[in-house]
Amino acid sequence: MTALLVILTLSAAFWLFLVISPRHRGTFATRLDAEDARPGELRAWPAVTVVIPARNEAAMLPTTIPTICTQDYPDVRVIVIDDQSEDDSSAVLASLRAAHTNLEVVPGALRPDGWCGKPWAVKQGVLAATTDLLLFTDADCAFHPRAVKTAVRFLEDSSLDMVSVFPQMVFGSLIEEIGLAGFLSGLAMVYPTPQANDPKSPMALAAGGFILIKRDAYERIGGHEAVKNEMIEDVNLAKKLKESGARIHCRLTRDLVSTRMYEGFDDLWEGLAKNVYATVQYRPSRFWIGLVWATIGMVLPPFYFVLALVIALRHPTWQSRTAVTLSAVILISMSIVRARVVRHLRLAPWQSFLTPVSSGLYCLIGASSFWRHHFGRGNVWKGRTYSRANLNVAAVDAALPAKP
């Protein structure tokens, strides 16, 4: 019972902290939306080049590319890099190119050793761009008509070097809702945007679905070559920008950008598995500490409540009653915290109670990510496999203490 009370006390303290945390609440309270931020006119709107890497996105391109090419913006050029696609992307892009004069298609070159696919594709797009403002997005992202204008106005008014927006998620199945609500919940816990946006904090954050950046700040860090072997290139790009002294800012949105990140269970599993282990920089100690804490603090609380209730009914002592109370506090707090995510994503209110389910799914995906990296084929994404030799593991290994 003593061990159970210690676990419950620590877990309750963690969840209560998140309930009252202004940083966690601020992540969902402060957004960049077209509805709330109607841009006024600048004296001169700077030209913008949108760079879009696309690999095997034939099904999505006809839906997303027109929303980007037809922005309510005076000077926007769109460059799509056809990254060695194996589907009908080339034919689809040729058709779109005929319909949109501001669209340019760049056939992707073979990926050099030491590069991940997306950074290499983006670099090729940047080489074809001539503007001082660059906007990186993904081929599965659809834009609100005022997305570029709203972001540029915010960047200029706030004297920023980079503005990034987390796209609003679109779902096609319940498993996507459960998994991606869990993804956003975890992101808000680890990377609250008010802290990431604080120039005094070392934390940095960006979402690859929408990164508007000034070219001089981008080139100062070496561009995407600085993150060429990173699976999570967006966050690492933001880190390097912030370390260089650049002013960066990241927000959620409800309408500026939207995306269906993954289509179904298999795609969700593969997409998240490529990132989980990379998030802890491929360090086993960090991974296992996180996995154990997630299991104890996020997956097991319903079992704690049932166990404590059974013990209290059989042995009604102050310890057992305290255990029941603490378990209830944990479950209520978990629901309050997740409700912020559920409201933002416009999901059914009952999904506020699914933190243990999402967390359990993430623990399984995390275990798969660890296993693939060390004992399997490596990270798999878009038909490509990335082994330890392809990823930013050598630098991590060099930073670890030498073995005796």
CSV table of C-alpha atoms in Angstrom, one decimal:
chain,number,residue,atom,x,y,z
A,1,MET,CA,0.0,0.0,0.0
A,2,THR,CA,2.9,2.4,0.8
A,3,ALA,CA,4.4,1.9,-2.7
A,4,LEU,CA,0.9,2.4,-4.3
A,5,LEU,CA,0.4,5.7,-2.3
A,6,VAL,CA,3.8,7.0,-3.5
A,7,ILE,CA,3.0,6.3,-7.1
A,8,LEU,CA,-0.4,7.8,-6.8
A,9,THR,CA,0.9,10.9,-5.1
A,10,LEU,CA,3.6,11.5,-7.8
A,11,SER,CA,1.1,10.9,-10.6
A,12,ALA,CA,-1.5,13.2,-9.0
A,13,ALA,CA,1.0,16.0,-8.6
A,14,PHE,CA,2.0,15.6,-12.2
A,15,TRP,CA,-1.5,15.8,-13.6
A,16,LEU,CA,-2.6,18.6,-11.2
A,17,PHE,CA,0.4,20.6,-12.4
A,18,LEU,CA,-0.8,20.2,-16.0
A,19,VAL,CA,-4.3,21.2,-15.0
A,20,ILE,CA,-3.2,24.6,-13.6
A,21,SER,CA,-0.1,25.1,-15.9
A,22,PRO,CA,-0.6,28.4,-17.8
A,23,ARG,CA,1.9,27.1,-20.4
A,24,HIS,CA,-0.2,24.0,-21.1
A,25,ARG,CA,-3.5,26.0,-21.2
A,26,GLY,CA,-1.8,28.7,-23.3
A,27,THR,CA,-0.9,26.2,-26.0
A,28,PHE,CA,-4.6,25.9,-26.8
A,29,ALA,CA,-5.8,29.4,-25.8
A,30,THR,CA,-3.5,31.2,-28.2
A,31,ARG,CA,-3.8,30.2,-31.9
A,32,LEU,CA,-3.3,31.8,-35.3
A,33,ASP,CA,-6.6,31.5,-37.0
A,34,ALA,CA,-8.0,33.2,-40.1
A,35,GLU,CA,-11.2,33.9,-38.3
A,36,ASP,CA,-9.4,35.8,-35.4
A,37,ALA,CA,-6.5,37.4,-37.4
A,38,ARG,CA,-7.9,39.0,-40.5
A,39,PRO,CA,-4.8,40.6,-41.9
A,40,GLY,CA,-4.7,44.3,-42.8
A,41,GLU,CA,-2.7,45.6,-45.7
A,42,LEU,CA,1.1,46.0,-45.6
A,43,ARG,CA,2.7,48.8,-47.5
A,44,ALA,CA,4.3,46.1,-49.7
A,45,TRP,CA,3.7,42.4,-49.5
A,46,PRO,CA,7.0,40.5,-49.9
A,47,ALA,CA,7.1,37.8,-52.5
A,48,VAL,CA,6.8,34.2,-51.0
A,49,THR,CA,8.0,30.9,-52.4
A,50,VAL,CA,6.2,27.8,-51.1
A,51,VAL,CA,8.4,24.7,-51.2
A,52,ILE,CA,6.6,21.4,-51.1
A,53,PRO,CA,8.3,18.0,-51.1
A,54,ALA,CA,6.1,15.3,-52.6
A,55,ARG,CA,6.7,11.6,-52.7
A,56,ASN,CA,3.8,9.2,-53.7
A,57,GLU,CA,1.1,11.8,-53.1
A,58,ALA,CA,-0.9,11.4,-56.3
A,59,ALA,CA,-4.1,11.0,-54.4
A,60,MET,CA,-3.7,14.2,-52.3
A,61,LEU,CA,-2.1,16.6,-54.8
A,62,PRO,CA,-5.3,17.5,-56.7
A,63,THR,CA,-6.9,18.5,-53.4
A,64,THR,CA,-4.1,20.4,-51.7
A,65,ILE,CA,-2.0,22.1,-54.4
A,66,PRO,CA,-4.8,24.3,-55.8
A,67,THR,CA,-5.5,25.7,-52.3
A,68,ILE,CA,-1.8,26.8,-52.2
A,69,CYS,CA,-1.6,28.1,-55.7
A,70,THR,CA,-4.7,30.2,-55.4
A,71,GLN,CA,-3.8,32.1,-52.2
A,72,ASP,CA,-5.2,35.6,-51.6
A,73,TYR,CA,-1.7,37.0,-51.9
A,74,PRO,CA,-0.2,39.2,-54.5
A,75,ASP,CA,3.0,37.3,-55.2
A,76,VAL,CA,3.3,33.7,-54.3
A,77,ARG,CA,5.3,31.1,-56.2
A,78,VAL,CA,4.8,27.3,-55.6
A,79,ILE,CA,7.6,24.8,-56.1
A,80,VAL,CA,6.8,21.1,-55.8
A,81,ILE,CA,9.7,18.6,-55.7
A,82,ASP,CA,8.6,15.3,-57.1
A,83,ASP,CA,10.8,13.2,-54.8
A,84,GLN,CA,11.3,10.0,-56.9
A,85,SER,CA,7.6,9.2,-56.7
A,86,GLU,CA,6.6,5.7,-57.6
A,87,ASP,CA,2.9,6.4,-58.2
A,88,ASP,CA,1.2,8.8,-60.6
A,89,SER,CA,2.4,12.0,-58.9
A,90,SER,CA,4.4,13.1,-62.0
A,91,ALA,CA,1.3,13.0,-64.3
A,92,VAL,CA,-0.9,14.7,-61.6
A,93,LEU,CA,1.7,17.4,-61.2
A,94,ALA,CA,1.9,18.0,-65.0
A,95,SER,CA,-1.8,18.5,-65.1
A,96,LEU,CA,-1.7,20.9,-62.1
A,97,ARG,CA,1.1,22.8,-63.7
A,98,ALA,CA,-1.0,23.4,-66.8
A,99,ALA,CA,-3.8,24.8,-64.6
A,100,HIS,CA,-1.6,27.1,-62.4
A,101,THR,CA,0.9,29.4,-63.9
A,102,ASN,CA,2.6,30.0,-60.5
A,103,LEU,CA,3.4,26.3,-60.0
A,104,GLU,CA,6.8,24.9,-60.9
A,105,VAL,CA,7.6,21.2,-60.7
A,106,VAL,CA,11.2,20.1,-59.9
A,107,PRO,CA,12.1,16.4,-60.6
A,108,GLY,CA,13.9,15.2,-57.5
A,109,ALA,CA,17.5,14.0,-57.9
A,110,LEU,CA,18.7,10.8,-56.3
A,111,ARG,CA,19.3,11.2,-52.6
A,112,PRO,CA,22.9,11.4,-51.6
A,113,ASP,CA,24.3,9.3,-48.7
A,114,GLY,CA,23.8,10.8,-45.3
A,115,TRP,CA,20.5,12.6,-46.2
A,116,CYS,CA,17.0,11.8,-45.2
A,117,GLY,CA,14.4,12.1,-48.0
A,118,LYS,CA,12.5,15.2,-46.9
A,119,PRO,CA,15.5,17.5,-46.1
A,120,TRP,CA,17.1,16.6,-49.4
A,121,ALA,CA,13.9,17.3,-51.4
A,122,VAL,CA,13.4,20.7,-49.6
A,123,LYS,CA,17.0,21.7,-50.3
A,124,GLN,CA,16.4,21.2,-54.1
A,125,GLY,CA,13.3,23.4,-53.9
A,126,VAL,CA,15.2,26.1,-52.0
A,127,LEU,CA,17.8,26.1,-54.8
A,128,ALA,CA,15.1,26.9,-57.3
A,129,ALA,CA,13.6,29.7,-55.1
A,130,THR,CA,14.7,33.3,-55.5
A,131,THR,CA,12.6,35.1,-52.8
A,132,ASP,CA,13.6,36.3,-49.4
A,133,LEU,CA,10.6,34.6,-47.7
A,134,LEU,CA,10.3,30.8,-47.9
A,135,LEU,CA,7.4,28.7,-46.8
A,136,PHE,CA,7.9,25.0,-46.2
A,137,THR,CA,4.8,22.8,-46.2
A,138,ASP,CA,3.8,19.2,-47.0
A,139,ALA,CA,2.0,17.8,-50.0
A,140,ASP,CA,-0.9,16.6,-47.8
A,141,CYS,CA,-1.6,20.1,-46.4
A,142,ALA,CA,-4.5,22.3,-47.6
A,143,PHE,CA,-4.4,26.0,-47.0
A,144,HIS,CA,-7.1,28.5,-46.1
A,145,PRO,CA,-7.3,31.3,-48.8
A,146,ARG,CA,-5.7,33.8,-46.3
A,147,ALA,CA,-3.1,31.4,-44.9
A,148,VAL,CA,0.0,33.0,-46.4
A,149,LYS,CA,-1.3,36.6,-45.9
A,150,THR,CA,-2.1,35.9,-42.2
A,151,ALA,CA,1.3,34.3,-41.6
A,152,VAL,CA,3.3,37.0,-43.4
A,153,ARG,CA,1.4,39.8,-41.6
A,154,PHE,CA,2.1,38.1,-38.2
A,155,LEU,CA,5.7,37.6,-39.1
A,156,GLU,CA,6.2,41.2,-40.1
A,157,ASP,CA,4.2,42.8,-37.2
A,158,SER,CA,6.0,40.7,-34.6
A,159,SER,CA,9.5,41.2,-36.1
A,160,LEU,CA,10.0,37.4,-36.3
A,161,ASP,CA,12.4,35.3,-38.4
A,162,MET,CA,10.2,32.2,-38.4
A,163,VAL,CA,6.5,31.5,-37.9
A,164,SER,CA,5.3,27.9,-37.8
A,165,VAL,CA,1.7,26.7,-37.6
A,166,PHE,CA,0.6,23.3,-36.5
A,167,PRO,CA,-2.0,22.2,-39.1
A,168,GLN,CA,-5.5,21.3,-37.9
A,169,MET,CA,-5.9,17.6,-38.1
A,170,VAL,CA,-8.5,15.9,-40.3
A,171,PHE,CA,-9.5,12.3,-39.5
A,172,GLY,CA,-10.9,9.4,-41.5
A,173,SER,CA,-11.2,6.8,-38.7
A,174,LEU,CA,-11.6,6.4,-35.0
A,175,ILE,CA,-8.0,5.0,-34.6
A,176,GLU,CA,-6.7,8.2,-36.2
A,177,GLU,CA,-8.6,10.3,-33.7
A,178,ILE,CA,-7.4,8.3,-30.7
A,179,GLY,CA,-3.8,8.1,-31.9
A,180,LEU,CA,-3.4,11.7,-33.1
A,181,ALA,CA,-5.2,13.2,-30.1
A,182,GLY,CA,-2.7,11.4,-28.0
A,183,PHE,CA,0.1,12.7,-30.2
A,184,LEU,CA,-1.0,16.3,-29.7
A,185,SER,CA,-1.6,15.7,-26.0
A,186,GLY,CA,2.0,14.5,-25.6
A,187,LEU,CA,3.4,17.3,-27.7
A,188,ALA,CA,1.6,19.9,-25.5
A,189,MET,CA,3.0,18.3,-22.4
A,190,VAL,CA,6.6,18.2,-23.6
A,191,TYR,CA,6.6,21.3,-25.9
A,192,PRO,CA,4.1,23.9,-24.6
A,193,THR,CA,4.1,26.7,-27.2
A,194,PRO,CA,4.3,29.6,-24.7
A,195,GLN,CA,7.6,28.1,-23.5
A,196,ALA,CA,8.9,27.3,-27.0
A,197,ASN,CA,8.1,30.9,-28.0
A,198,ASP,CA,9.9,32.4,-25.1
A,199,PRO,CA,13.3,33.8,-26.4
A,200,LYS,CA,14.8,33.0,-22.9
A,201,SER,CA,13.9,29.3,-23.1
A,202,PRO,CA,16.2,26.9,-24.9
A,203,MET,CA,13.1,24.9,-26.0
A,204,ALA,CA,12.2,25.3,-29.7
A,205,LEU,CA,9.4,24.0,-31.8
A,206,ALA,CA,8.1,24.0,-35.4
A,207,ALA,CA,5.7,22.0,-37.5
A,208,GLY,CA,6.9,20.8,-40.9
A,209,GLY,CA,3.4,21.4,-42.3
A,210,PHE,CA,3.8,25.2,-42.2
A,211,ILE,CA,7.1,27.0,-41.7
A,212,LEU,CA,7.4,30.5,-42.9
A,213,ILE,CA,11.0,31.7,-42.6
A,214,LYS,CA,13.2,34.6,-43.7
A,215,ARG,CA,16.0,33.3,-46.1
A,216,ASP,CA,18.8,35.1,-44.3
A,217,ALA,CA,18.0,33.4,-41.0
A,218,TYR,CA,17.6,30.1,-42.8
A,219,GLU,CA,20.9,30.4,-44.6
A,220,ARG,CA,22.7,31.5,-41.5
A,221,ILE,CA,22.3,28.0,-40.0
A,222,GLY,CA,23.1,26.2,-43.2
A,223,GLY,CA,19.6,25.5,-44.4
A,224,HIS,CA,18.3,22.0,-44.5
A,225,GLU,CA,21.8,20.7,-44.7
A,226,ALA,CA,22.0,21.4,-41.0
A,227,VAL,CA,19.3,18.8,-40.4
A,228,LYS,CA,20.0,16.5,-43.4
A,229,ASN,CA,20.0,13.3,-41.3
A,230,GLU,CA,17.2,14.1,-38.9
A,231,MET,CA,13.9,12.3,-39.1
A,232,ILE,CA,12.3,15.1,-37.1
A,233,GLU,CA,13.8,17.8,-39.2
A,234,ASP,CA,11.2,20.5,-38.4
A,235,VAL,CA,11.9,20.7,-34.6
A,236,ASN,CA,15.6,20.4,-35.1
A,237,LEU,CA,15.6,23.2,-37.7
A,238,ALA,CA,13.8,25.4,-35.1
A,239,LYS,CA,16.4,24.4,-32.4
A,240,LYS,CA,19.2,25.5,-34.7
A,241,LEU,CA,17.4,28.7,-35.6
A,242,LYS,CA,16.9,29.6,-31.9
A,243,GLU,CA,20.5,28.7,-31.0
A,244,SER,CA,21.6,31.1,-33.8
A,245,GLY,CA,19.7,34.0,-32.2
A,246,ALA,CA,16.7,33.9,-34.6
A,247,ARG,CA,13.3,34.9,-33.3
A,248,ILE,CA,10.9,32.0,-33.8
A,249,HIS,CA,7.2,31.5,-33.0
A,250,CYS,CA,4.9,28.5,-33.2
A,251,ARG,CA,1.1,28.2,-32.7
A,252,LEU,CA,-1.8,25.9,-33.3
A,253,THR,CA,-4.5,26.8,-35.7
A,254,ARG,CA,-8.0,25.7,-36.4
A,255,ASP,CA,-8.3,26.8,-40.0
A,256,LEU,CA,-5.2,28.3,-41.6
A,257,VAL,CA,-3.8,24.8,-42.6
A,258,SER,CA,-5.3,21.4,-42.4
A,259,THR,CA,-4.1,17.9,-43.0
A,260,ARG,CA,-5.0,14.2,-42.7
A,261,MET,CA,-1.6,13.2,-41.3
A,262,TYR,CA,-2.1,9.4,-41.6
A,263,GLU,CA,-4.7,7.2,-43.4
A,264,GLY,CA,-5.7,4.3,-41.2
A,265,PHE,CA,-4.0,2.1,-38.6
A,266,ASP,CA,-1.0,0.9,-40.6
A,267,ASP,CA,-0.1,4.4,-41.9
A,268,LEU,CA,-0.5,5.8,-38.3
A,269,TRP,CA,1.7,3.2,-36.8
A,270,GLU,CA,4.5,3.6,-39.4
A,271,GLY,CA,4.3,7.4,-39.3
A,272,LEU,CA,4.6,7.6,-35.5
A,273,ALA,CA,7.1,4.8,-35.2
A,274,LYS,CA,9.6,6.7,-37.3
A,275,ASN,CA,9.5,9.6,-34.9
A,276,VAL,CA,9.2,8.2,-31.3
A,277,TYR,CA,12.8,7.0,-30.8
A,278,ALA,CA,14.1,10.0,-32.8
A,279,THR,CA,12.4,12.3,-30.3
A,280,VAL,CA,14.7,11.1,-27.5
A,281,GLN,CA,17.7,11.3,-29.9
A,282,TYR,CA,18.1,7.5,-30.1
A,283,ARG,CA,19.2,7.3,-26.5
A,284,PRO,CA,18.1,4.1,-24.8
A,285,SER,CA,18.2,5.5,-21.3
A,286,ARG,CA,15.9,8.4,-22.2
A,287,PHE,CA,13.6,6.1,-24.1
A,288,TRP,CA,13.2,3.6,-21.3
A,289,ILE,CA,12.7,6.3,-18.6
A,290,GLY,CA,10.0,7.8,-20.8
A,291,LEU,CA,8.3,4.5,-21.5
A,292,VAL,CA,8.2,3.4,-17.8
A,293,TRP,CA,6.8,6.8,-16.8
A,294,ALA,CA,4.2,6.8,-19.5
A,295,THR,CA,3.1,3.3,-18.5
A,296,ILE,CA,3.0,4.2,-14.8
A,297,GLY,CA,1.6,7.7,-15.0
A,298,MET,CA,-0.7,7.5,-18.1
A,299,VAL,CA,-1.7,4.0,-18.9
A,300,LEU,CA,-2.3,2.4,-15.5
A,301,PRO,CA,-4.3,5.0,-13.6
A,302,PRO,CA,-7.7,3.3,-14.3
A,303,PHE,CA,-6.2,0.1,-12.8
A,304,TYR,CA,-5.0,2.0,-9.8
A,305,PHE,CA,-8.5,3.3,-9.2
A,306,VAL,CA,-10.1,-0.2,-9.4
A,307,LEU,CA,-7.4,-1.7,-7.2
A,308,ALA,CA,-7.7,1.0,-4.6
A,309,LEU,CA,-11.5,0.7,-4.6
A,310,VAL,CA,-11.3,-3.0,-4.1
A,311,ILE,CA,-8.8,-2.7,-1.2
A,312,ALA,CA,-10.9,0.1,0.4
A,313,LEU,CA,-14.0,-2.0,0.3
A,314,ARG,CA,-12.3,-4.9,1.9
A,315,HIS,CA,-10.1,-2.9,4.3
A,316,PRO,CA,-11.5,0.6,4.9
A,317,THR,CA,-8.4,2.3,6.3
A,318,TRP,CA,-7.2,5.9,5.8
A,319,GLN,CA,-4.5,4.6,3.5
A,320,SER,CA,-7.0,2.8,1.2
A,321,ARG,CA,-9.4,5.7,1.2
A,322,THR,CA,-6.5,8.1,0.4
A,323,ALA,CA,-5.6,5.8,-2.5
A,324,VAL,CA,-9.1,5.9,-3.9
A,325,THR,CA,-9.1,9.7,-3.6
A,326,LEU,CA,-5.8,10.1,-5.3
A,327,SER,CA,-6.8,7.7,-8.1
A,328,ALA,CA,-9.9,9.7,-8.7
A,329,VAL,CA,-8.0,13.0,-8.8
A,330,ILE,CA,-5.6,11.5,-11.4
A,331,LEU,CA,-8.4,10.3,-13.6
A,332,ILE,CA,-10.3,13.6,-13.4
A,333,SER,CA,-7.2,15.7,-14.0
A,334,MET,CA,-6.3,13.5,-17.0
A,335,SER,CA,-9.7,14.1,-18.5
A,336,ILE,CA,-9.4,17.9,-18.0
A,337,VAL,CA,-6.0,18.0,-19.7
A,338,ARG,CA,-7.1,15.9,-22.6
A,339,ALA,CA,-10.4,17.9,-23.0
A,340,ARG,CA,-8.3,20.8,-24.2
A,341,VAL,CA,-7.0,18.7,-27.0
A,342,VAL,CA,-10.4,17.2,-27.8
A,343,ARG,CA,-12.0,20.7,-28.0
A,344,HIS,CA,-9.2,22.0,-30.3
A,345,LEU,CA,-9.6,19.0,-32.6
A,346,ARG,CA,-13.4,19.2,-32.5
A,347,LEU,CA,-13.8,15.6,-31.3
A,348,ALA,CA,-16.6,14.0,-29.4
A,349,PRO,CA,-16.5,15.0,-25.7
A,350,TRP,CA,-16.3,11.4,-24.5
A,351,GLN,CA,-12.8,11.2,-26.0
A,352,SER,CA,-11.6,13.3,-23.1
A,353,PHE,CA,-11.5,10.0,-21.1
A,354,LEU,CA,-9.2,8.2,-23.5
A,355,THR,CA,-5.7,9.3,-22.3
A,356,PRO,CA,-4.9,5.7,-21.0
A,357,VAL,CA,-5.9,4.2,-24.4
A,358,SER,CA,-3.9,6.7,-26.5
A,359,SER,CA,-0.9,6.3,-24.1
A,360,GLY,CA,-1.0,2.6,-24.3
A,361,LEU,CA,-1.0,2.8,-28.1
A,362,TYR,CA,1.9,5.1,-27.9
A,363,CYS,CA,3.9,2.8,-25.6
A,364,LEU,CA,3.4,0.0,-28.1
A,365,ILE,CA,4.4,2.2,-31.0
A,366,GLY,CA,7.4,3.4,-29.0
A,367,ALA,CA,8.5,-0.2,-28.3
A,368,SER,CA,8.2,-0.9,-32.0
A,369,SER,CA,10.3,2.2,-32.9
A,370,PHE,CA,13.1,1.1,-30.5
A,371,TRP,CA,13.0,-2.5,-31.8
A,372,ARG,CA,13.1,-1.4,-35.5
A,373,HIS,CA,16.0,0.9,-34.9
A,374,HIS,CA,18.2,-1.6,-33.0
A,375,PHE,CA,17.2,-5.0,-34.2
A,376,GLY,CA,15.0,-4.5,-37.3
A,377,ARG,CA,15.3,-2.8,-40.7
A,378,GLY,CA,15.4,0.7,-39.2
A,379,ASN,CA,13.0,3.6,-39.7
A,380,VAL,CA,10.6,3.1,-42.6
A,381,TRP,CA,8.7,5.9,-44.3
A,382,LYS,CA,7.3,6.5,-47.8
A,383,GLY,CA,8.8,3.3,-49.0
A,384,ARG,CA,12.3,4.1,-47.8
A,385,THR,CA,14.3,2.5,-45.0
A,386,TYR,CA,16.7,4.5,-42.9
A,387,SER,CA,19.3,2.5,-40.8
A,388,ARG,CA,21.5,3.9,-38.0
A,389,ALA,CA,24.1,4.8,-40.7
A,390,ASN,CA,21.5,7.1,-42.4
A,391,LEU,CA,20.4,9.0,-39.3
A,392,ASN,CA,21.9,11.5,-36.9
A,393,VAL,CA,23.1,8.7,-34.6
A,394,ALA,CA,26.9,9.1,-34.9
A,395,ALA,CA,26.8,12.5,-33.3
A,396,VAL,CA,24.6,11.2,-30.5
A,397,ASP,CA,26.9,8.2,-29.9
A,398,ALA,CA,29.9,10.6,-29.8
A,399,ALA,CA,28.2,12.7,-27.2
A,400,LEU,CA,27.7,9.7,-24.9
A,401,PRO,CA,30.3,8.9,-22.2
A,402,ALA,CA,33.0,6.6,-23.4
A,403,LYS,CA,32.7,3.0,-22.3
A,404,PRO,CA,35.4,1.8,-19.9
